[in-house]
Amino acid sequence: MIIYGMTIVCICLILPEASYSRGSTAAIHDQEMKILVTGAAGFIGFHLTKHLTESRPYSTIVAIDNFKPGYEPRLKEDRAIVLLKMGVNLLYGDVCDEVFIRYLFETHEFSHVIHLAGETGVRRSVQQPQDFANSNIGCFVQLLELIVPYKVHIVYASSSTVYGPDSSLPFDPTSAHGSASNMYALSKMVDEMFADAYCRESNTTILGLRFFTVYGPWGRPDMAVYKYAHNLATGKKIHMAIHDSDKPAVRDFTYIDDIISGITMAMAYHPDECGEIFNLGYSEPHSLEELLQILKVEMGIKEGYVEYVPLSPYELPITHADIRRSRERLNFAPTTNLTKGIHKFVKWFWEYTSQEQSKQEKAILDEMLDYSRNLKTMIVDNNIKELNRIYNDRLTNLRKYFREFADREGIPVPPRRENIQFIFKQGLVPVGLKVMYSSRDAHDREALTAQCAATEVCVAVTTDGHFFSDLKPESEWEDSGDPSIGVYLADIDVCAFDLHHCPKHSTCVSEGSATYHCVCHEGFGTAQCLRLYSVEAVDSLQKEEEEEDYLNGADRLSARSGKEFVFFQGVDSVTKDGDILYISEEVDIDKMKEICKSLRSCIAFNTNGYLKRTIQPPSLRPHWSGDLLGGLYILDFDYCSLSDSVCPPESSCQKEGAGEYQCVCRDPLLVLDHETNKCVRATTEEHVTDAEEHVADTGLFKDESSDEVEVFLNDGPFDDTIHVIMSVDGEYWIGLVTAINSILQHASQPHTVSFHVVLSGAPPSFLQSYLQCFGFTKYVDIEIAQMDPTWLKSEIKIHSDTNIVGNLASMGNYARFYFDRLFPNLKKAIYLDSDIIVQHDIKDLWREVFTSEYIVTAVERKSPTYGELFSLNVHDLFVRRYGYLFGSTDSTFNAGIFGVNLELWVKEGVTKEVEYWMEENSRDVLWQYGTQPLMLLSLHSKWGKLTPKWNRDGLGWNSDISEKQLQDGYILHWSGKGKPWLDYSLYKSKWLKWVPIPCRHHGQCVADDTQGLYKCVS
C-alpha cells in the first residue's frame, strides 16, 4: 500500500521499561515527559520511537512523519507496522497543519519536541530545491512559531553537510559554518540560525544535533550501506565515488544505536546558552572501499562489480566528527565500530529482504488509517466527547498489542489492571512523583479516574488533574482544609504492579490502596538498603570492583597510595548513589580507615559509619546534623582525576587543598550554579566582572575593533546577589561566624550571598584573620568596614537594666544608622544582629526585602507599642517635629532584623532624623531601651511588615518558647542579655549545632596580640 502526502502521528501510552526487575530502583517509571517526535516512520525517528516504547516509562509520546516517496515506501510502511504491533498509537496528520499541531499541544501539553522530519539527501536537494526549502525551512519555522510559546525542550536534527569543503578536520561544532555546496546543507544552516534566533527571543531551550552518516537495521535504501548490500545480494554493479586521484570518499559512519543514545542524552541536557550544536558521530572515518570489504565478509560474498565514478561536486570527500564537546556536555560515548555495526545490519538485511507484508499486517495498517481519519474529522468538528470515547477504546486495544509484544520479547510487565476501584481522600494533597497533568478533565471524577485506570503507571489522581505514579506515606501529605479538593487512590497493590521506589536490595510490601513500605534484604540496611559491614560484605565488594574495574580502580589505588585522611568536623557529603557500605556497629575510626583503603571505590567516610565513593565540593557540603564532634574523613589525594567527579561536564575540577576542590567552568563567560551544579550564564555584576577579567586575561572573544566585552544579563524580578549587613564590636565574634554559617548552610545558592560586616573597636585585619580561621575568606564574599565613632552627634545614655536586656547602645548598634556611608554602593540590604541563626533559605527573605516599597521592612511587634514605649515628653517632641501624633497602640518592630532600602533612606534623610533624636535624648532621659527607639521615631509610618517567622525573638530571656515555635522560626534571635555564646544562655543547643569548627579541627583559633592577628595553633 502506497500512501502519499500524508503524515504519520503516534500518540503512545508507554508501558513498562524493557529492563528492570521487581524491587529495582527504577521500577517502571521515571520523570514526567510528554514527547513529540517528528519523523516516526523515518529511519532515525522509527528507532527513537521504538527505543522509547521499549525502555522509557513516559506517559505520552506523539510522533510525526511525512510519507513522501523519497525512497521505497514499503520500508516506511513496515516500520509503522512494527510500531503498531508494539502497541504504539499511530495517527495520520501533517506537520505543517497548524490546526492539527495546535490540537496535539493543547491536548498533550508536551515537555519535549524531537524534530527529525524533513527532506533528506544531497543529490535530491539539487534536483528539488523548492521542496527542501518548503519542508526543511518553512515547516521548521512554522513549527517553532507555533510551539515556542509552550516553553518545551526542543531537540532538532541538523546534518554534517553544514560543514563545507573549507572546514578543517575533524569538524568542530563550535567553528563557523562552511560554504553551503547544496540546498540540503543550506536548509540545515538556516534551520540552525532560526533555532538560535527563536531561542534568544523566547528563552526556549532549543538544541541542534548534526548527524554523521547514520546506518543500521531499517536504514535508508538510498544510503551507501544499504545500496552496497542490496547490489551485492542481487549481483548488480556498485558505484563507488572517488576523488583526488581515484581515492574513495571517506565517511564517519555512525551506528543507529549510538545516535539514539545521543538523542536521549540531548533530551536530558539543558543548555545554558542559545545556539548549542553537537556532533553525533563515531569519530573514526572509513573509506567506501573499507565499507565494501566489511560488507563482503559479513555477507559471505567474495565478488562484487565496482564502477568508480567521480564524487559529486555537491558532496564532501571526507567527513569526520569532532565529538569532544558531545562527550563533555552530553556524556555521549559511541560504542559500535563499523565492523560490529555492519554485522548487525547484515543480519537484519537478510531477514527483512526475505519477508513480505502479510494480509494481517496490512489490516493493522488499514485499521490505523480508519481511526486516524475519524480522529481528524472530530478534531475539525471539535467533537471532544466522541474523541475521548474512541481514544479510550483504542488504548484498550493498544495494551493488548503491547502485552503480546512484551511476551514475545521477554519484557516483564505488571498484572493487568482491570475493574480498578478508587478511594477518595477528602481535603488531602498528596506528595509523590507526578507523571502527567490534565487541566481539561479537572474536577471531572469519572474522566479522571477512567484515565488513571487506563494509564498503567497511575496510582492516584487529584481532583485538579495531577496524576501520580508513586506516593509518599500519607503522614507527609498536606491537609488543605478545603473539602472540595482531594485525591482518588487506585485500590491496587502497587508492589505487584511494580509502581514503587523501593531501592535495590529490598522488597516492596503493600500497605493497602496505593501505599507501601520497603524491607531491606538480609545483609542490607538503612533507608537506602546499603550493604551492611561484615568481612564477607567487604570481600564481596572487592570482587565486584575487580570484575567491573570500577572507575579505573587501579589508577585510584595508585593515587591513594601512602595518603592519609583529613578530618572535617561538622560537615557531611551527600551525593546520589554515593554511599557504598554502612557499618552498623559502634564506629571505630581506625577500622573505618582500614576498610575504606581496602576498597577501590572508597574515598571518604563519615563518623556515622557511611563509606563513600563520591564527595561534594566544600561549598555544597551540608552541616553535620548529628553529634557535634562528628564529621567527614576524606583521603588527601587528587580525586579531581577520578572519572566520577561531581563537577559538571562543561567544567574542570581543580584541587584546592586537603579534602577540597572546586569546579571551574571552561567557558570564561559562564559561572557555576551551585544549586543545579551546572555552568550558567553570568547574571550578577560580580560574576560579570569575573568573566570580563577572565576574558581580558585570555584574550578570548575580544572584538578587534573594540576594547569592550559584551555580556548579556538576564532580566529578573530582583537582584540575584543577596546583600547581608552585620555589625560586631571587638568581642564575641563567634556569634558572627555562627550566623554566617547558618545562612550559608540553608541557602539554596550560597555563592549569591554577599556579606558586609561593620566592625567597631578593632582593626579590620584582626577580624579578617579570625574569619580565615574558619575558612570563610576563601569561599565567602565578605566585606569589612570600620565604624567611625566621630560620626555620632551624641551617645545614647543607658538607663535600662542591662542585666535583663543587655547593652542596647553599643557602637555596633549605632552602625545601623550609617550604612549609607559605610557601604555607599549598596542600594538594598538585609540587616541581621550577630546573636541569631538562620533556619531557612535567605533568598526568600531577600525577595520580601527587595520588593518592598518601604524604607525599612521588619517583623511587627505588638508589645511594647509606641504608647507603652514613649513618654508624654516624646509625644510632644514628635508632634512638634512631624505635625501629627502617633497612635498609642501603634505596633513597633525589633531592629535586630530588618530590610533596608538605602536609596530611600538617603532620600528621606533618615540619618538626620536619627541624629535629631540622639541630641534630644542626650538633653533628657526620654526612654530606657538604647538605640532602637531612634529607628522607631525616625521611621514611624515608613516601615513595612515582614513575614513573622523571620524573627523568632526573645530567646535571650523568654524561657517559655515551645519547641514547635523554635522549629517554625525562620530566624532564631537571642534578643535580651542571654546571648547564645554565654554559658547560661537559653536554647543553647539550637545555636551550638551551627558553630563552625576552627582550623579544620587541627588546632584552635588564638589571638596573637603582638601581631594583631588570629592564628590557628595546634
PDB file of C-alpha atoms in Angstrom, residues 896-1003:
ATOM      1  CA  GLY A 896      17.754  43.394  65.196  1.00  0.00           C
ATOM      2  CA  ILE A 897      16.444  42.006  61.886  1.00  0.00           C
ATOM      3  CA  PHE A 898      15.201  44.196  59.056  1.00  0.00           C
ATOM      4  CA  GLY A 899      15.488  45.010  55.389  1.00  0.00           C
ATOM      5  CA  VAL A 900      16.571  48.475  54.313  1.00  0.00           C
ATOM      6  CA  ASN A 901      16.255  50.481  51.108  1.00  0.00           C
ATOM      7  CA  LEU A 902      19.334  52.703  51.375  1.00  0.00           C
ATOM      8  CA  GLU A 903      18.373  54.852  48.399  1.00  0.00           C
ATOM      9  CA  LEU A 904      15.108  55.787  50.139  1.00  0.00           C
ATOM     10  CA  TRP A 905      16.968  56.125  53.455  1.00  0.00           C
ATOM     11  CA  VAL A 906      19.166  58.824  51.953  1.00  0.00           C
ATOM     12  CA  LYS A 907      16.345  60.470  50.010  1.00  0.00           C
ATOM     13  CA  GLU A 908      14.151  60.758  53.130  1.00  0.00           C
ATOM     14  CA  GLY A 909      17.054  61.979  55.314  1.00  0.00           C
ATOM     15  CA  VAL A 910      16.595  59.274  57.955  1.00  0.00           C
ATOM     16  CA  THR A 911      20.109  59.700  59.399  1.00  0.00           C
ATOM     17  CA  LYS A 912      19.354  63.375  60.042  1.00  0.00           C
ATOM     18  CA  GLU A 913      16.175  62.383  61.915  1.00  0.00           C
ATOM     19  CA  VAL A 914      18.066  59.808  63.965  1.00  0.00           C
ATOM     20  CA  GLU A 915      20.654  62.391  64.954  1.00  0.00           C
ATOM     21  CA  TYR A 916      17.877  64.810  65.991  1.00  0.00           C
ATOM     22  CA  TRP A 917      16.503  62.220  68.414  1.00  0.00           C
ATOM     23  CA  MET A 918      20.024  61.438  69.675  1.00  0.00           C
ATOM     24  CA  GLU A 919      20.517  65.064  70.648  1.00  0.00           C
ATOM     25  CA  GLU A 920      17.076  65.315  72.282  1.00  0.00           C
ATOM     26  CA  ASN A 921      17.717  62.178  74.317  1.00  0.00           C
ATOM     27  CA  SER A 922      21.095  63.497  75.460  1.00  0.00           C
ATOM     28  CA  ARG A 923      19.361  66.523  76.995  1.00  0.00           C
ATOM     29  CA  ASP A 924      16.832  64.475  78.916  1.00  0.00           C
ATOM     30  CA  VAL A 925      16.018  60.832  79.675  1.00  0.00           C
ATOM     31  CA  LEU A 926      13.367  60.141  77.014  1.00  0.00           C
ATOM     32  CA  TRP A 927      13.462  56.290  77.004  1.00  0.00           C
ATOM     33  CA  GLN A 928      15.299  53.326  78.520  1.00  0.00           C
ATOM     34  CA  TYR A 929      15.878  50.997  75.576  1.00  0.00           C
ATOM     35  CA  GLY A 930      19.117  52.113  73.960  1.00  0.00           C
ATOM     36  CA  THR A 931      19.301  52.867  70.254  1.00  0.00           C
ATOM     37  CA  GLN A 932      16.263  51.000  68.900  1.00  0.00           C
ATOM     38  CA  PRO A 933      13.744  53.811  69.667  1.00  0.00           C
ATOM     39  CA  LEU A 934      15.769  56.065  67.351  1.00  0.00           C
ATOM     40  CA  MET A 935      14.610  53.980  64.394  1.00  0.00           C
ATOM     41  CA  LEU A 936      11.026  53.734  65.641  1.00  0.00           C
ATOM     42  CA  LEU A 937      10.687  57.513  65.944  1.00  0.00           C
ATOM     43  CA  SER A 938      12.509  58.316  62.702  1.00  0.00           C
ATOM     44  CA  LEU A 939      10.586  55.720  60.662  1.00  0.00           C
ATOM     45  CA  HIS A 940       7.060  55.852  62.058  1.00  0.00           C
ATOM     46  CA  SER A 941       4.606  55.085  59.206  1.00  0.00           C
ATOM     47  CA  LYS A 942       7.576  54.466  56.881  1.00  0.00           C
ATOM     48  CA  TRP A 943       8.230  50.806  57.625  1.00  0.00           C
ATOM     49  CA  GLY A 944       6.624  47.690  56.171  1.00  0.00           C
ATOM     50  CA  LYS A 945       5.990  44.255  57.636  1.00  0.00           C
ATOM     51  CA  LEU A 946       7.989  41.067  57.077  1.00  0.00           C
ATOM     52  CA  THR A 947       6.599  37.566  57.449  1.00  0.00           C
ATOM     53  CA  PRO A 948       6.554  36.971  61.258  1.00  0.00           C
ATOM     54  CA  LYS A 949       8.665  33.802  61.031  1.00  0.00           C
ATOM     55  CA  TRP A 950      11.663  35.897  60.055  1.00  0.00           C
ATOM     56  CA  ASN A 951      12.190  36.953  63.672  1.00  0.00           C
ATOM     57  CA  ARG A 952      11.508  34.443  66.425  1.00  0.00           C
ATOM     58  CA  ASP A 953      12.954  36.739  69.099  1.00  0.00           C
ATOM     59  CA  GLY A 954      13.198  36.684  72.879  1.00  0.00           C
ATOM     60  CA  LEU A 955      15.451  33.613  73.105  1.00  0.00           C
ATOM     61  CA  GLY A 956      17.819  35.630  75.300  1.00  0.00           C
ATOM     62  CA  TRP A 957      15.298  35.937  78.136  1.00  0.00           C
ATOM     63  CA  ASN A 958      11.993  34.100  77.456  1.00  0.00           C
ATOM     64  CA  SER A 959      12.066  30.529  78.783  1.00  0.00           C
ATOM     65  CA  ASP A 960       8.509  29.736  77.621  1.00  0.00           C
ATOM     66  CA  ILE A 961       9.129  29.372  73.868  1.00  0.00           C
ATOM     67  CA  SER A 962       7.845  25.990  72.671  1.00  0.00           C
ATOM     68  CA  GLU A 963       9.824  23.521  70.578  1.00  0.00           C
ATOM     69  CA  LYS A 964       7.356  23.950  67.714  1.00  0.00           C
ATOM     70  CA  GLN A 965       7.854  27.711  67.757  1.00  0.00           C
ATOM     71  CA  LEU A 966      11.604  27.167  67.623  1.00  0.00           C
ATOM     72  CA  GLN A 967      11.303  24.763  64.712  1.00  0.00           C
ATOM     73  CA  ASP A 968       8.920  27.000  62.768  1.00  0.00           C
ATOM     74  CA  GLY A 969      11.015  30.154  63.132  1.00  0.00           C
ATOM     75  CA  TYR A 970      12.973  31.110  60.025  1.00  0.00           C
ATOM     76  CA  ILE A 971      15.397  33.093  62.187  1.00  0.00           C
ATOM     77  CA  LEU A 972      16.021  32.474  65.892  1.00  0.00           C
ATOM     78  CA  HIS A 973      17.015  35.668  67.697  1.00  0.00           C
ATOM     79  CA  TRP A 974      18.593  35.737  71.171  1.00  0.00           C
ATOM     80  CA  SER A 975      17.366  39.264  71.887  1.00  0.00           C
ATOM     81  CA  GLY A 976      17.987  40.065  75.532  1.00  0.00           C
ATOM     82  CA  LYS A 977      21.052  39.623  77.695  1.00  0.00           C
ATOM     83  CA  GLY A 978      21.330  35.832  77.403  1.00  0.00           C
ATOM     84  CA  LYS A 979      23.401  35.666  74.241  1.00  0.00           C
ATOM     85  CA  PRO A 980      23.803  32.139  72.848  1.00  0.00           C
ATOM     86  CA  TRP A 981      27.593  32.031  73.292  1.00  0.00           C
ATOM     87  CA  LEU A 982      27.282  32.611  77.049  1.00  0.00           C
ATOM     88  CA  ASP A 983      27.306  29.651  79.444  1.00  0.00           C
ATOM     89  CA  TYR A 984      23.929  30.478  80.965  1.00  0.00           C
ATOM     90  CA  SER A 985      22.042  31.130  77.714  1.00  0.00           C
ATOM     91  CA  LEU A 986      18.687  29.552  76.921  1.00  0.00           C
ATOM     92  CA  TYR A 987      18.159  27.196  73.949  1.00  0.00           C
ATOM     93  CA  LYS A 988      21.926  26.909  73.562  1.00  0.00           C
ATOM     94  CA  SER A 989      21.765  23.583  71.685  1.00  0.00           C
ATOM     95  CA  LYS A 990      19.905  25.302  68.814  1.00  0.00           C
ATOM     96  CA  TRP A 991      22.864  27.610  68.366  1.00  0.00           C
ATOM     97  CA  LEU A 992      25.693  25.153  69.013  1.00  0.00           C
ATOM     98  CA  LYS A 993      24.837  22.928  66.025  1.00  0.00           C
ATOM     99  CA  TRP A 994      25.748  25.786  63.671  1.00  0.00           C
ATOM    100  CA  VAL A 995      29.005  26.831  65.350  1.00  0.00           C
ATOM    101  CA  PRO A 996      31.713  26.197  62.718  1.00  0.00           C
ATOM    102  CA  ILE A 997      34.831  24.277  63.649  1.00  0.00           C
ATOM    103  CA  PRO A 998      38.019  26.394  63.541  1.00  0.00           C
ATOM    104  CA  CYS A 999      41.254  25.314  61.888  1.00  0.00           C
ATOM    105  CA  ARG A1000      39.631  22.177  60.415  1.00  0.00           C
ATOM    106  CA  HIS A1001      39.871  20.521  63.805  1.00  0.00           C
ATOM    107  CA  HIS A1002      43.664  20.725  63.678  1.00  0.00           C
ATOM    108  CA  GLY A1003      44.034  23.377  66.364  1.00  0.00           C
TER     109      GLY A1003
END
